[in-house]
Amino acid sequence: MHIVLGLLGTIVTILVLLNRLAEMGIDLGGLNPFLWQRRRKWRKQYEGNPVYTIANPMDATAILMVAAVKADGDMTREDKKLLLSLFENEFKLSKKDAAGLLVSSAHLLGDGIEVRKNMEKFLSVSKANFNESQAISAVTLIANAAGDPSSRHENAEELVRQVEKLLAPKPPEKQIW
């Protein structure tokens, strides 16, 4: 019986000491590796660039179209009209939804340098959601948004090449009998 009472006394003493440490601001719960991993994952998601979480192929294509237009500087009025008409005709959006997609794409893109430098990282989430016809259409739309191939800016040309390399369907391998 005296052993049980000593064990209970020890447990109560440890709990009281932990409570006193918590009152002083020392939290031993931070040593929990599962809690640490969960906090780190949330911090990466919260502090990270939201453009790298785009999973919808239409949103990813819209951002790349805006990036192609903004490759040589800011968008002009004609560029905005072109993008709005492409969004309305190709994505079958209303004028209001097309304008919202343009604004949100331009906001997420920012100056576009980060997306152009990290194209694989940008497309890593959404690439699996593209089917073959969407990938071909996306490459065509981005090339159309970039402008005439003979007068494209070098940044726009590089962006189109990267997108073609990443999204173009791979030809089937030759089978040997």
mmCIF file of N, CA and C in Angstrom, residues 4-5 28 34 44 59 63 76 81 84 91 98 101 103 111 114 123 125-126 132 140 158 165:
data_model
loop_
_atom_site.group_PDB
_atom_site.id
_atom_site.type_symbol
_atom_site.label_atom_id
_atom_site.label_comp_id
_atom_site.label_asym_id
_atom_site.label_seq_id
_atom_site.Cartn_x
_atom_site.Cartn_y
_atom_site.Cartn_z
ATOM 1 N N VAL A 4 1.987 2.161 -3.535
ATOM 2 C CA VAL A 4 0.943 2.786 -4.351
ATOM 3 C C VAL A 4 0.805 4.257 -3.971
ATOM 4 N N LEU A 5 0.825 4.542 -2.661
ATOM 5 C CA LEU A 5 0.717 5.932 -2.219
ATOM 6 C C LEU A 5 1.927 6.743 -2.673
ATOM 7 N N LEU A 28 5.815 22.158 -22.486
ATOM 8 C CA LEU A 28 6.512 20.955 -22.929
ATOM 9 C C LEU A 28 5.758 20.243 -24.054
ATOM 10 N N PHE A 34 4.634 14.984 -33.257
ATOM 11 C CA PHE A 34 3.451 15.011 -34.111
ATOM 12 C C PHE A 34 2.852 16.417 -34.167
ATOM 13 N N LYS A 44 3.885 26.077 -43.429
ATOM 14 C CA LYS A 44 4.294 26.073 -44.831
ATOM 15 C C LYS A 44 3.121 26.421 -45.735
ATOM 16 N N ASP A 59 -7.855 27.020 -63.938
ATOM 17 C CA ASP A 59 -7.193 28.105 -63.222
ATOM 18 C C ASP A 59 -5.706 28.156 -63.563
ATOM 19 N N ILE A 63 -3.781 31.296 -65.369
ATOM 20 C CA ILE A 63 -2.599 31.952 -64.801
ATOM 21 C C ILE A 63 -1.452 31.945 -65.805
ATOM 22 N N THR A 76 -1.702 45.359 -71.540
ATOM 23 C CA THR A 76 -2.356 46.491 -72.174
ATOM 24 C C THR A 76 -3.861 46.228 -72.226
ATOM 25 N N LYS A 81 -8.549 42.520 -73.279
ATOM 26 C CA LYS A 81 -9.691 42.164 -74.121
ATOM 27 C C LYS A 81 -9.492 40.780 -74.737
ATOM 28 N N LEU A 84 -9.986 38.173 -71.955
ATOM 29 C CA LEU A 84 -11.411 38.050 -71.611
ATOM 30 C C LEU A 84 -12.175 37.291 -72.690
ATOM 31 N N PHE A 91 -13.379 28.800 -72.280
ATOM 32 C CA PHE A 91 -13.768 28.235 -70.989
ATOM 33 C C PHE A 91 -15.274 28.286 -70.765
ATOM 34 N N ALA A 98 -15.493 35.622 -66.308
ATOM 35 C CA ALA A 98 -14.237 35.804 -67.039
ATOM 36 C C ALA A 98 -13.434 36.955 -66.440
ATOM 37 N N LEU A 101 -11.980 35.759 -63.186
ATOM 38 C CA LEU A 101 -10.841 34.861 -63.421
ATOM 39 C C LEU A 101 -9.604 35.655 -63.822
ATOM 40 N N VAL A 103 -8.903 38.823 -63.015
ATOM 41 C CA VAL A 103 -8.421 39.571 -61.852
ATOM 42 C C VAL A 103 -7.714 38.636 -60.870
ATOM 43 N N ASP A 111 4.114 39.563 -60.487
ATOM 44 C CA ASP A 111 4.924 39.984 -61.629
ATOM 45 C C ASP A 111 5.235 38.815 -62.558
ATOM 46 N N GLU A 114 8.323 34.475 -60.613
ATOM 47 C CA GLU A 114 8.434 33.239 -59.837
ATOM 48 C C GLU A 114 7.813 32.047 -60.569
ATOM 49 N N LEU A 123 3.214 23.630 -61.945
ATOM 50 C CA LEU A 123 2.338 22.657 -62.590
ATOM 51 C C LEU A 123 2.308 21.302 -61.882
ATOM 52 N N VAL A 125 1.092 20.300 -59.062
ATOM 53 C CA VAL A 125 -0.187 19.953 -58.431
ATOM 54 C C VAL A 125 -1.277 19.732 -59.475
ATOM 55 N N SER A 126 -1.338 20.591 -60.477
ATOM 56 C CA SER A 126 -2.444 20.537 -61.437
ATOM 57 C C SER A 126 -2.181 19.625 -62.623
ATOM 58 N N GLU A 132 -5.722 14.703 -71.786
ATOM 59 C CA GLU A 132 -4.926 14.963 -72.979
ATOM 60 C C GLU A 132 -5.466 16.140 -73.788
ATOM 61 N N THR A 140 -2.208 25.479 -76.670
ATOM 62 C CA THR A 140 -2.672 26.344 -77.759
ATOM 63 C C THR A 140 -3.125 27.703 -77.235
ATOM 64 N N GLU A 158 9.959 31.604 -74.107
ATOM 65 C CA GLU A 158 10.487 30.620 -73.159
ATOM 66 C C GLU A 158 9.355 29.984 -72.349
ATOM 67 N N LYS A 165 6.754 21.631 -73.162
ATOM 68 C CA LYS A 165 7.574 20.523 -72.680
ATOM 69 C C LYS A 165 6.895 19.787 -71.523
#
